[in-house]
Amino acid sequence: MPDSVHIVGGGLAGSEAAWQLARAGIPVVLHEMRPVRGTEAHVTARLAELVCSNSFRSDDAEHNAVGLLHEEMRRLGSLVMGSADAHRVPAGGALAVDREGFSAAVEQALLAHPLVTLVREEVAGLPPPEWGSTIVATGPLTSPALARAVAALTGAESLAFFDAIAPIVVRDSIDFAKAWYQSRYDKGSGTDYINLPLTRDEYEAFVEALLAGERHLPKDWEGTPFFEGCLPIEVMAERGRRTLAFGPMKPIGLTDPRAAPGRRAYAVAQLRQDNALGTLYNMVGFQTMLKHGEQTRIFRALPGLENAEFARLGGMHRNTFINSPRLLDRALRLKARPDLRFAGQITGCEGYVESACIGLLAGRFAAAERLGREMAPPPPTTALGALLAHITGGARAETYQPMNVTFGLFPELPAAPDERGRETHGRERKRQFALRARADLAAWMAGDALLAAQ
Ligand SMILES: Cc1cc2nc3c(=O)[nH]c(=O)nc-3n(C[C@H](O)[C@H](O)[C@H](O)COP(=O)(O)OP(=O)(O)OC[C@H]3O[C@@H](n4cnc5c(N)ncnc54)[C@H](O)[C@@H]3O)c2cc1C
């Protein structure tokens, strides 16, 4: 029998990784610190506890990237998805679960599996090399001792304890009749930045809206510290009506090609390319604690963003995540110590489903390795593959922040006009992404001996 793979953390990612390994015939030792040591958010000793909402978000596999991810995970025998389906509660088009029943089902399935050993202990430092292949899936509230050890290994600048997320916009939803590409003083390549010009009236209305916008209140233990260089945009706006126009929205070095000669915008909102594919742009300096509904309303009032599709909205939370694009290889191994894989939210994915998805892939990569096989990563045209590719290299390492799965992470569709010669948009475009993903996932599974055998 092959040696055991160790997994640290029995949350969404660690539980899914353990299941995938055990299904492939590999023994697993799962180390979970609760109830010996708790976290600030978990309240039970169960594996795969849902710390907040009971929703796995949209279950629409035709038009929604997370719904598509659900479907792909089901096809790969996901324990998290199987348990969610078994404990579903009515929630319209969303997949919501009875949280007690869900976590109990995950835990019982793992405890009942003869190849899974659960050890209730904190791993208070780096897993020792003699464990061999190990998956670290300790989540956003990784215990301090392990987090310190990871920081010592990766470099403190590669491990973040808070996120500061600026909204990310799907490039194709920006109105280029108003926006234009240009880097400040024309440095860099022509497409690094997209600019949105504001008149004085537009700028003042924007600042008013920011000041009046309803904010998310962090929990006491989150104690999100604000660093001077990274203040929420609404806090910057509180410091003075013109602070933003002299800060992240300064117009200097930028020339609106549609403005009269010699005239420049009063302020400019800049968006910077966020992924190697060039499909996503983040709003520079717009990290925010405004509620999501307020962000959509206020940011869509900016010229050029009237129909913006947000791949993710901003937020600032307590978190723990490594700079995966810099540190991990395509099979989720730490380049500096390839016996260690990372999985779940600690890799910088965001959300229950995404965390479980990266756990699923880490488990499969580790299983293939133990069996002496190569596993090709899933194609980037699938939801699994798009998220994996983003985390392990597609995202900009310099500005890396947590990310949900979205069609903005997928490679563009080949330009396929409909029968009237129009490009496909909206729901039809999403359907095309899903169709391509389905076909490519099937081909990938058929080409993998281990997957095809299950
Ligand atoms: C307060 C909060 C609210 C959230 N709300 C939502 C939400 O509503 N919806 C959503 O989709 N996502 C939410 N998230 C984000 C995220 O998706 C979840 O936290 C998700 O559970 C992450 O899965 P994971 O497996 O990476 O981590 P977790 O599910 O947190 O699992 C990590 C496990 O590792 C254990 N552990 C930690 N350190 C050690 C150690 N040293 N040794 C052994 N065990 C250890 C922990 O006890 C835990 O069981 C929230 C996050 C937080 C912090």
Short mmCIF file of C-alpha atoms and ligand atoms in Angstrom, two decimals:
data_model
loop_
_atom_site.label_atom_id
_atom_site.label_comp_id
_atom_site.label_asym_id
_atom_site.label_seq_id
_atom_site.Cartn_x
_atom_site.Cartn_y
_atom_site.Cartn_z
CA MET A 1 0.00 0.00 0.00
CA PRO A 2 1.37 3.48 -0.79
CA ASP A 3 2.49 5.74 2.10
CA SER A 4 -0.10 8.03 3.65
CA VAL A 5 -0.57 11.60 2.50
CA HIS A 6 -0.98 14.04 5.40
CA ILE A 7 -3.51 16.85 5.30
CA VAL A 8 -3.46 19.72 7.76
CA GLY A 9 -6.91 21.28 8.27
CA GLY A 10 -10.26 19.50 8.01
CA GLY A 11 -12.29 22.34 6.55
CA LEU A 12 -13.88 22.50 3.12
CA ALA A 13 -10.60 22.01 1.24
CA GLY A 14 -8.93 19.49 3.55
CA SER A 15 -12.03 17.29 3.77
CA GLU A 16 -12.45 17.24 -0.03
CA ALA A 17 -8.74 16.51 -0.56
CA ALA A 18 -8.92 13.62 1.93
CA TRP A 19 -11.93 12.14 0.11
CA GLN A 20 -10.27 12.36 -3.29
CA LEU A 21 -7.14 10.65 -2.02
CA ALA A 22 -9.05 7.89 -0.24
CA ARG A 23 -11.18 7.25 -3.35
CA ALA A 24 -7.98 6.80 -5.32
CA GLY A 25 -6.81 4.17 -2.82
CA ILE A 26 -4.30 6.36 -0.95
CA PRO A 27 -4.28 6.34 2.88
CA VAL A 28 -4.73 9.76 4.45
CA VAL A 29 -3.97 11.21 7.86
CA LEU A 30 -6.14 14.28 8.40
CA HIS A 31 -4.97 16.63 11.18
CA GLU A 32 -7.71 18.95 12.45
CA MET A 33 -7.07 21.16 15.48
CA ARG A 34 -10.68 21.68 16.57
CA PRO A 35 -11.88 21.13 19.30
CA VAL A 36 -8.40 21.03 20.89
CA ARG A 37 -7.85 24.56 19.63
CA GLY A 38 -10.57 26.76 18.14
CA THR A 39 -10.64 29.63 15.66
CA GLU A 40 -12.38 32.99 15.97
CA ALA A 41 -15.19 31.92 13.61
CA HIS A 42 -15.79 28.17 13.95
CA VAL A 43 -18.29 27.15 16.64
CA THR A 44 -18.35 23.34 16.36
CA ALA A 45 -15.82 20.51 16.23
CA ARG A 46 -17.23 19.24 12.91
CA LEU A 47 -15.17 18.82 9.76
CA ALA A 48 -16.19 21.14 6.90
CA GLU A 49 -18.02 23.61 9.13
CA LEU A 50 -19.63 26.51 7.26
CA VAL A 51 -18.55 29.52 9.29
CA CYS A 52 -21.10 32.00 7.99
CA SER A 53 -23.73 31.75 5.26
CA ASN A 54 -25.29 28.39 4.38
CA SER A 55 -25.19 29.15 0.64
CA PHE A 56 -23.01 27.64 -2.06
CA ARG A 57 -24.34 30.42 -4.35
CA SER A 58 -25.90 29.90 -7.78
CA ASP A 59 -26.52 26.34 -8.94
CA ASP A 60 -27.07 27.44 -12.55
CA ALA A 61 -24.44 25.47 -14.50
CA GLU A 62 -25.55 27.02 -17.81
CA HIS A 63 -25.02 30.69 -17.07
CA ASN A 64 -23.02 31.04 -13.88
CA ALA A 65 -19.38 30.16 -13.27
CA VAL A 66 -19.89 28.91 -9.71
CA GLY A 67 -22.87 26.81 -10.87
CA LEU A 68 -20.61 25.35 -13.54
CA LEU A 69 -17.98 24.64 -10.88
CA HIS A 70 -20.64 22.76 -8.86
CA GLU A 71 -21.36 20.59 -11.90
CA GLU A 72 -17.68 19.88 -12.62
CA MET A 73 -17.04 18.93 -9.01
CA ARG A 74 -20.04 16.59 -9.01
CA ARG A 75 -18.62 14.90 -12.10
CA LEU A 76 -15.37 14.34 -10.21
CA GLY A 77 -17.16 12.67 -7.29
CA SER A 78 -16.86 15.59 -4.87
CA LEU A 79 -17.78 14.76 -1.28
CA VAL A 80 -18.56 18.41 -0.53
CA MET A 81 -20.98 18.66 -3.46
CA GLY A 82 -22.55 15.25 -2.76
CA SER A 83 -23.13 16.22 0.89
CA ALA A 84 -24.49 19.63 -0.14
CA ASP A 85 -26.93 18.04 -2.58
CA ALA A 86 -28.07 15.57 0.08
CA HIS A 87 -28.77 18.38 2.57
CA ARG A 88 -30.15 20.99 0.23
CA VAL A 89 -32.76 23.45 1.54
CA PRO A 90 -35.05 25.54 -0.71
CA ALA A 91 -33.25 28.68 -1.95
CA GLY A 92 -34.51 29.46 -5.45
CA GLY A 93 -31.71 29.14 -7.97
CA ALA A 94 -29.04 28.95 -5.27
CA LEU A 95 -27.70 25.84 -3.59
CA ALA A 96 -28.20 26.35 0.13
CA VAL A 97 -27.74 23.62 2.71
CA ASP A 98 -28.74 22.58 6.19
CA ARG A 99 -25.38 23.38 7.74
CA GLU A 100 -25.56 20.76 10.52
CA GLY A 101 -26.60 17.99 8.15
CA PHE A 102 -24.01 19.01 5.58
CA SER A 103 -21.00 19.00 7.94
CA ALA A 104 -22.18 15.80 9.66
CA ALA A 105 -22.42 14.07 6.26
CA VAL A 106 -18.89 15.11 5.27
CA GLU A 107 -17.49 14.00 8.61
CA GLN A 108 -19.35 10.67 8.65
CA ALA A 109 -18.22 9.81 5.11
CA LEU A 110 -14.60 10.45 6.01
CA LEU A 111 -14.74 8.65 9.37
CA ALA A 112 -16.38 5.66 7.71
CA HIS A 113 -13.68 5.37 5.05
CA PRO A 114 -11.10 2.72 5.97
CA LEU A 115 -8.23 4.72 4.44
CA VAL A 116 -8.88 7.93 6.43
CA THR A 117 -7.40 8.52 9.89
CA LEU A 118 -8.53 11.67 11.70
CA VAL A 119 -6.16 13.12 14.30
CA ARG A 120 -7.47 15.96 16.45
CA GLU A 121 -4.35 18.10 16.97
CA GLU A 122 -2.87 21.43 16.01
CA VAL A 123 0.09 21.23 13.66
CA ALA A 124 1.97 24.08 15.27
CA GLY A 125 4.80 24.44 12.79
CA LEU A 126 5.75 23.33 9.30
CA PRO A 127 4.83 19.71 8.62
CA PRO A 128 8.03 17.67 9.04
CA PRO A 129 9.69 16.44 5.82
CA GLU A 130 9.40 12.83 7.06
CA TRP A 131 5.63 13.06 6.52
CA GLY A 132 6.33 13.17 2.81
CA SER A 133 3.54 14.48 0.63
CA THR A 134 1.42 16.89 2.71
CA ILE A 135 -1.42 19.26 1.91
CA VAL A 136 -1.77 22.43 3.99
CA ALA A 137 -5.45 23.46 4.00
CA THR A 138 -5.70 25.51 7.17
CA GLY A 139 -7.88 28.25 5.75
CA PRO A 140 -8.36 31.96 6.42
CA LEU A 141 -7.93 31.46 10.19
CA THR A 142 -4.78 29.32 10.12
CA SER A 143 -3.44 28.99 13.66
CA PRO A 144 -0.78 31.61 14.46
CA ALA A 145 2.04 29.11 15.08
CA LEU A 146 1.64 27.50 11.66
CA ALA A 147 1.15 30.87 9.96
CA ARG A 148 4.41 32.13 11.47
CA ALA A 149 6.23 29.04 10.22
CA VAL A 150 4.78 29.47 6.70
CA ALA A 151 5.84 33.14 6.71
CA ALA A 152 9.36 32.15 7.75
CA LEU A 153 9.53 29.71 4.83
CA THR A 154 7.93 31.85 2.13
CA GLY A 155 9.07 35.30 3.30
CA ALA A 156 6.79 37.53 5.36
CA GLU A 157 5.80 39.59 2.30
CA SER A 158 4.32 36.47 0.69
CA LEU A 159 1.78 35.77 3.44
CA ALA A 160 -1.08 38.20 4.09
CA PHE A 161 -3.25 38.34 7.21
CA PHE A 162 -5.82 40.71 5.76
CA ASP A 163 -7.14 41.21 2.30
CA ALA A 164 -7.79 44.62 0.73
CA ILE A 165 -9.83 43.91 -2.34
CA ALA A 166 -10.60 46.49 -4.97
CA PRO A 167 -13.48 45.67 -7.33
CA ILE A 168 -12.54 43.80 -10.50
CA VAL A 169 -14.35 44.57 -13.73
CA VAL A 170 -14.77 42.36 -16.80
CA ARG A 171 -13.02 44.31 -19.56
CA ASP A 172 -15.66 43.61 -22.19
CA SER A 173 -18.32 45.30 -20.05
CA ILE A 174 -16.50 48.67 -20.08
CA ASP A 175 -17.78 51.34 -22.46
CA PHE A 176 -14.81 52.30 -24.63
CA ALA A 177 -16.79 55.17 -26.13
CA LYS A 178 -15.83 56.89 -22.83
CA ALA A 179 -12.84 54.91 -21.52
CA TRP A 180 -9.40 54.74 -23.07
CA TYR A 181 -6.21 52.71 -22.68
CA GLN A 182 -3.13 54.58 -21.44
CA SER A 183 -0.48 54.23 -18.72
CA ARG A 184 0.35 57.37 -16.79
CA TYR A 185 2.99 59.31 -18.78
CA ASP A 186 2.75 56.53 -21.39
CA LYS A 187 4.97 54.19 -19.38
CA GLY A 188 4.50 50.43 -19.83
CA SER A 189 2.57 48.67 -22.54
CA GLY A 190 -0.46 50.29 -24.15
CA THR A 191 -3.01 48.08 -22.42
CA ASP A 192 -1.79 48.07 -18.80
CA TYR A 193 -4.43 50.60 -17.70
CA ILE A 194 -7.92 51.66 -18.69
CA ASN A 195 -8.96 55.20 -17.75
CA LEU A 196 -12.36 56.71 -17.00
CA PRO A 197 -12.55 60.54 -17.15
CA LEU A 198 -14.69 62.52 -14.67
CA THR A 199 -15.81 66.13 -14.93
CA ARG A 200 -15.78 68.20 -11.73
CA ASP A 201 -19.53 67.66 -11.25
CA GLU A 202 -19.20 63.91 -11.79
CA TYR A 203 -16.30 63.75 -9.34
CA GLU A 204 -18.15 65.68 -6.64
CA ALA A 205 -21.25 63.53 -7.03
CA PHE A 206 -19.04 60.43 -6.78
CA VAL A 207 -17.42 61.65 -3.54
CA GLU A 208 -20.85 62.46 -2.08
CA ALA A 209 -22.06 58.97 -2.95
CA LEU A 210 -19.00 57.37 -1.33
CA LEU A 211 -19.49 59.34 1.88
CA ALA A 212 -23.18 58.46 2.08
CA GLY A 213 -22.71 54.79 1.10
CA GLU A 214 -23.61 52.12 3.64
CA ARG A 215 -20.60 50.25 4.99
CA HIS A 216 -19.99 46.70 6.10
CA LEU A 217 -19.13 46.62 9.80
CA PRO A 218 -16.34 44.15 10.65
CA LYS A 219 -16.72 41.80 13.60
CA ASP A 220 -14.72 42.80 16.69
CA TRP A 221 -12.17 40.02 16.28
CA GLU A 222 -11.54 40.95 12.66
CA GLY A 223 -10.00 44.25 13.81
CA THR A 224 -9.08 45.04 10.21
CA PRO A 225 -6.16 47.45 10.42
CA PHE A 226 -6.03 50.22 7.84
CA PHE A 227 -2.58 50.82 6.44
CA GLU A 228 -1.92 54.35 5.22
CA GLY A 229 -1.02 53.13 1.75
CA CYS A 230 -4.15 51.03 1.48
CA LEU A 231 -7.09 52.91 3.03
CA PRO A 232 -10.64 52.14 1.95
CA ILE A 233 -11.63 54.63 -0.74
CA GLU A 234 -14.51 55.96 1.40
CA VAL A 235 -12.08 56.64 4.28
CA MET A 236 -9.79 58.53 1.88
CA ALA A 237 -12.80 60.55 0.70
CA GLU A 238 -13.57 61.49 4.33
CA ARG A 239 -10.20 63.17 4.62
CA GLY A 240 -11.14 65.91 2.18
CA ARG A 241 -13.25 66.51 -0.90
CA ARG A 242 -10.20 66.66 -3.17
CA THR A 243 -8.12 63.90 -1.54
CA LEU A 244 -9.02 61.36 -4.23
CA ALA A 245 -8.40 63.83 -7.06
CA PHE A 246 -4.88 64.27 -5.68
CA GLY A 247 -4.53 60.57 -4.86
CA PRO A 248 -5.69 57.48 -6.74
CA MET A 249 -7.89 59.52 -9.09
CA LYS A 250 -5.30 62.12 -10.07
CA PRO A 251 -5.59 63.04 -13.75
CA ILE A 252 -1.99 64.05 -14.43
CA GLY A 253 -0.03 62.22 -17.10
CA LEU A 254 -3.23 61.01 -18.75
CA THR A 255 -4.73 62.46 -21.93
CA ASP A 256 -8.32 61.74 -22.80
CA PRO A 257 -8.22 61.33 -26.60
CA ARG A 258 -11.75 62.75 -26.86
CA ALA A 259 -11.11 65.90 -24.81
CA ALA A 260 -10.50 69.27 -26.48
CA PRO A 261 -6.77 69.99 -26.98
CA GLY A 262 -5.14 71.21 -23.78
CA ARG A 263 -8.10 70.13 -21.60
CA ARG A 264 -7.82 67.30 -19.16
CA ALA A 265 -10.31 65.45 -16.99
CA TYR A 266 -10.89 66.77 -13.45
CA ALA A 267 -10.26 63.28 -12.11
CA VAL A 268 -9.59 59.85 -13.61
CA ALA A 269 -10.53 56.44 -12.27
CA GLN A 270 -7.89 53.92 -13.38
CA LEU A 271 -8.25 50.19 -13.86
CA ARG A 272 -5.19 47.99 -14.09
CA GLN A 273 -4.88 44.69 -15.92
CA ASP A 274 -5.43 41.95 -13.36
CA ASN A 275 -4.80 38.66 -15.16
CA ALA A 276 -2.49 37.41 -17.88
CA LEU A 277 -5.47 36.80 -20.18
CA GLY A 278 -6.29 40.53 -20.08
CA THR A 279 -9.98 39.83 -19.45
CA LEU A 280 -10.09 41.43 -15.97
CA TYR A 281 -9.14 44.89 -14.72
CA ASN A 282 -9.03 46.01 -11.07
CA MET A 283 -10.04 49.49 -9.93
CA VAL A 284 -6.79 51.00 -8.66
CA GLY A 285 -7.06 52.33 -5.09
CA PHE A 286 -10.75 51.42 -4.82
CA GLN A 287 -10.42 48.89 -1.95
CA THR A 288 -13.55 49.44 0.07
CA MET A 289 -15.77 48.35 2.93
CA LEU A 290 -18.96 49.58 1.28
CA LYS A 291 -21.74 47.01 1.12
CA HIS A 292 -21.89 45.12 -2.16
CA GLY A 293 -25.16 46.68 -3.34
CA GLU A 294 -23.74 50.14 -2.66
CA GLN A 295 -20.55 49.37 -4.60
CA THR A 296 -22.50 48.29 -7.67
CA ARG A 297 -24.68 51.40 -7.54
CA ILE A 298 -21.87 53.89 -6.86
CA PHE A 299 -19.23 52.46 -9.21
CA ARG A 300 -21.67 52.01 -12.09
CA ALA A 301 -22.25 55.78 -11.91
CA LEU A 302 -18.66 56.30 -13.13
CA PRO A 303 -18.43 57.20 -16.85
CA GLY A 304 -17.76 54.03 -18.81
CA LEU A 305 -18.91 51.63 -16.08
CA GLU A 306 -22.67 52.09 -16.59
CA ASN A 307 -23.01 48.43 -17.63
CA ALA A 308 -19.99 47.11 -15.76
CA GLU A 309 -19.94 43.45 -14.90
CA PHE A 310 -18.03 43.02 -11.66
CA ALA A 311 -15.98 39.81 -11.54
CA ARG A 312 -15.70 40.56 -7.85
CA LEU A 313 -16.63 43.40 -5.55
CA GLY A 314 -14.32 45.00 -3.03
CA GLY A 315 -13.88 44.09 0.60
CA MET A 316 -11.42 44.09 3.50
CA HIS A 317 -11.36 41.11 5.85
CA ARG A 318 -9.26 39.12 8.23
CA ASN A 319 -7.78 36.36 6.07
CA THR A 320 -4.63 34.30 5.68
CA PHE A 321 -3.34 33.70 2.18
CA ILE A 322 -0.06 33.14 0.42
CA ASN A 323 1.09 34.73 -2.82
CA SER A 324 0.26 31.62 -4.82
CA PRO A 325 1.11 32.92 -8.31
CA ARG A 326 4.65 33.46 -7.05
CA LEU A 327 5.03 30.49 -4.70
CA LEU A 328 3.14 27.54 -6.17
CA ASP A 329 3.66 25.44 -9.25
CA ARG A 330 0.80 24.34 -11.50
CA ALA A 331 0.18 21.27 -9.34
CA LEU A 332 -0.22 23.42 -6.17
CA ARG A 333 3.23 22.44 -4.83
CA LEU A 334 5.33 24.98 -2.98
CA LYS A 335 8.28 25.57 -5.30
CA ALA A 336 10.61 25.93 -2.28
CA ARG A 337 9.40 22.64 -0.73
CA PRO A 338 7.61 20.47 -3.29
CA ASP A 339 6.55 17.94 -0.63
CA LEU A 340 4.08 20.61 0.56
CA ARG A 341 0.94 21.43 -1.38
CA PHE A 342 -1.43 24.23 -0.45
CA ALA A 343 -5.19 24.08 -0.88
CA GLY A 344 -8.31 26.08 -0.05
CA GLN A 345 -8.65 29.68 0.94
CA ILE A 346 -5.00 29.91 2.02
CA THR A 347 -4.09 29.78 -1.70
CA GLY A 348 -6.08 32.97 -2.32
CA CYS A 349 -9.23 31.51 -3.73
CA GLU A 350 -12.36 32.79 -2.03
CA GLY A 351 -15.52 30.98 -0.96
CA TYR A 352 -16.69 27.59 0.22
CA VAL A 353 -17.00 26.10 -3.27
CA GLU A 354 -13.73 27.48 -4.60
CA SER A 355 -11.90 26.29 -1.46
CA ALA A 356 -13.34 22.80 -1.85
CA CYS A 357 -12.45 22.86 -5.57
CA ILE A 358 -8.80 23.61 -4.89
CA GLY A 359 -8.87 20.89 -2.20
CA LEU A 360 -10.26 18.48 -4.78
CA LEU A 361 -7.46 19.29 -7.22
CA ALA A 362 -4.74 19.13 -4.54
CA GLY A 363 -6.05 15.70 -3.51
CA ARG A 364 -6.05 14.46 -7.09
CA PHE A 365 -2.57 15.81 -7.83
CA ALA A 366 -1.24 14.19 -4.64
CA ALA A 367 -2.97 10.89 -5.47
CA ALA A 368 -1.53 10.79 -8.98
CA GLU A 369 1.93 11.55 -7.61
CA ARG A 370 1.69 8.76 -4.99
CA LEU A 371 0.67 6.33 -7.74
CA GLY A 372 3.63 7.39 -9.89
CA ARG A 373 1.43 9.01 -12.55
CA GLU A 374 1.32 12.45 -14.08
CA MET A 375 -1.95 14.33 -13.88
CA ALA A 376 -2.38 17.12 -16.41
CA PRO A 377 -4.12 20.14 -14.89
CA PRO A 378 -7.74 20.55 -16.03
CA PRO A 379 -8.00 22.75 -19.15
CA PRO A 380 -8.21 26.51 -18.40
CA THR A 381 -11.48 26.56 -20.34
CA THR A 382 -13.17 24.64 -17.49
CA ALA A 383 -14.19 26.27 -14.20
CA LEU A 384 -11.76 24.05 -12.27
CA GLY A 385 -8.94 24.81 -14.66
CA ALA A 386 -9.64 28.56 -14.94
CA LEU A 387 -9.50 29.00 -11.15
CA LEU A 388 -6.38 26.83 -10.85
CA ALA A 389 -4.61 28.68 -13.66
CA HIS A 390 -5.46 32.05 -12.09
CA ILE A 391 -4.10 31.05 -8.68
CA THR A 392 -0.96 29.36 -9.92
CA GLY A 393 0.27 32.00 -12.34
CA GLY A 394 -2.48 33.77 -14.27
CA ALA A 395 -3.07 36.44 -11.60
CA ARG A 396 -0.67 39.36 -11.16
CA ALA A 397 1.59 38.40 -8.26
CA GLU A 398 2.30 42.07 -7.37
CA THR A 399 -1.33 42.83 -6.55
CA TYR A 400 -2.59 39.34 -5.73
CA GLN A 401 -5.87 39.31 -3.78
CA PRO A 402 -8.47 36.58 -3.16
CA MET A 403 -10.69 35.63 -6.06
CA ASN A 404 -13.99 33.86 -6.70
CA VAL A 405 -14.55 31.82 -9.83
CA THR A 406 -16.04 33.92 -12.64
CA PHE A 407 -16.24 33.70 -16.42
CA GLY A 408 -13.76 36.59 -16.46
CA LEU A 409 -11.06 34.02 -15.58
CA PHE A 410 -11.82 31.95 -18.68
CA PRO A 411 -9.92 32.38 -21.96
CA GLU A 412 -12.04 34.35 -24.42
CA LEU A 413 -14.33 32.43 -26.72
CA PRO A 414 -13.29 32.41 -30.36
CA ALA A 415 -15.24 35.27 -32.00
CA ALA A 416 -18.37 33.37 -33.01
CA PRO A 417 -21.03 35.63 -34.45
CA ASP A 418 -24.60 34.39 -34.24
CA GLU A 419 -26.68 33.70 -37.32
CA ARG A 420 -27.29 37.44 -37.78
CA GLY A 421 -23.60 38.18 -37.66
CA ARG A 422 -23.68 39.72 -34.14
CA GLU A 423 -21.14 38.75 -31.52
CA THR A 424 -22.59 36.70 -28.69
CA HIS A 425 -23.30 38.64 -25.51
CA GLY A 426 -24.81 38.26 -22.06
CA ARG A 427 -26.51 34.98 -21.21
CA GLU A 428 -25.71 33.42 -24.56
CA ARG A 429 -22.00 34.15 -24.10
CA LYS A 430 -22.10 32.50 -20.67
CA ARG A 431 -23.88 29.50 -22.14
CA GLN A 432 -21.10 29.22 -24.72
CA PHE A 433 -18.47 29.28 -21.96
CA ALA A 434 -20.36 26.48 -20.17
CA LEU A 435 -20.74 24.37 -23.33
CA ARG A 436 -17.05 24.62 -24.12
CA ALA A 437 -16.16 23.80 -20.50
CA ARG A 438 -18.34 20.68 -20.52
CA ALA A 439 -16.76 19.32 -23.67
CA ASP A 440 -13.23 20.11 -22.50
CA LEU A 441 -13.78 18.59 -19.04
CA ALA A 442 -15.08 15.38 -20.62
CA ALA A 443 -12.03 15.16 -22.90
CA TRP A 444 -9.68 15.81 -19.97
CA MET A 445 -11.34 13.15 -17.82
CA ALA A 446 -11.31 10.62 -20.65
CA GLY A 447 -7.58 11.23 -21.17
CA ASP A 448 -6.67 10.59 -17.52
CA ALA A 449 -6.37 6.92 -16.62
CA LEU A 450 -7.01 7.46 -12.91
CA LEU A 451 -10.08 9.62 -13.49
CA ALA A 452 -11.45 7.42 -16.21
CA ALA A 453 -11.17 4.37 -13.92
CA GLN A 454 -13.37 5.92 -11.19
C1 LIG B 1 -15.61 34.83 9.18
C2 LIG B 1 -15.64 34.23 7.81
C3 LIG B 1 -16.83 34.15 7.13
C4 LIG B 1 -16.88 33.56 5.85
N1 LIG B 1 -18.07 33.48 5.24
C5 LIG B 1 -18.16 32.86 4.04
C6 LIG B 1 -19.42 32.71 3.41
O1 LIG B 1 -20.44 33.10 3.94
N2 LIG B 1 -19.46 32.09 2.21
C7 LIG B 1 -18.34 31.63 1.61
O2 LIG B 1 -18.45 31.06 0.51
N3 LIG B 1 -17.12 31.78 2.18
C8 LIG B 1 -17.01 32.38 3.38
N4 LIG B 1 -15.78 32.55 3.97
C9 LIG B 1 -14.57 32.24 3.22
C10 LIG B 1 -14.11 30.78 3.05
O3 LIG B 1 -14.65 30.27 1.91
C11 LIG B 1 -14.38 29.85 4.15
O4 LIG B 1 -13.65 30.31 5.24
C12 LIG B 1 -14.00 28.38 3.84
O5 LIG B 1 -14.36 27.64 4.95
C13 LIG B 1 -12.55 28.15 3.48
O6 LIG B 1 -12.27 26.77 3.36
P1 LIG B 1 -10.86 26.18 3.83
O7 LIG B 1 -10.95 24.71 3.81
O8 LIG B 1 -9.78 26.83 3.08
O9 LIG B 1 -10.73 26.68 5.33
P2 LIG B 1 -11.61 26.24 6.61
O10 LIG B 1 -12.93 25.73 6.17
O11 LIG B 1 -11.55 27.37 7.56
O12 LIG B 1 -10.80 25.00 7.18
C14 LIG B 1 -9.52 25.14 7.74
C15 LIG B 1 -9.41 24.16 8.89
O13 LIG B 1 -8.07 24.12 9.33
C16 LIG B 1 -8.07 24.04 10.75
N5 LIG B 1 -6.75 24.53 11.19
C17 LIG B 1 -6.26 25.80 11.15
N6 LIG B 1 -4.98 25.82 11.56
C18 LIG B 1 -4.64 24.53 11.87
C19 LIG B 1 -3.46 23.92 12.36
N7 LIG B 1 -2.34 24.61 12.60
N8 LIG B 1 -3.47 22.57 12.59
C20 LIG B 1 -4.59 21.82 12.35
N9 LIG B 1 -5.76 22.37 11.92
C21 LIG B 1 -5.77 23.72 11.63
C22 LIG B 1 -9.25 24.87 11.18
O14 LIG B 1 -9.73 24.51 12.45
C23 LIG B 1 -10.27 24.55 10.07
O15 LIG B 1 -11.09 23.47 10.41
C24 LIG B 1 -15.69 33.11 5.24
C25 LIG B 1 -14.48 33.22 5.92
C26 LIG B 1 -14.45 33.76 7.19
C27 LIG B 1 -13.14 33.84 7.92
#
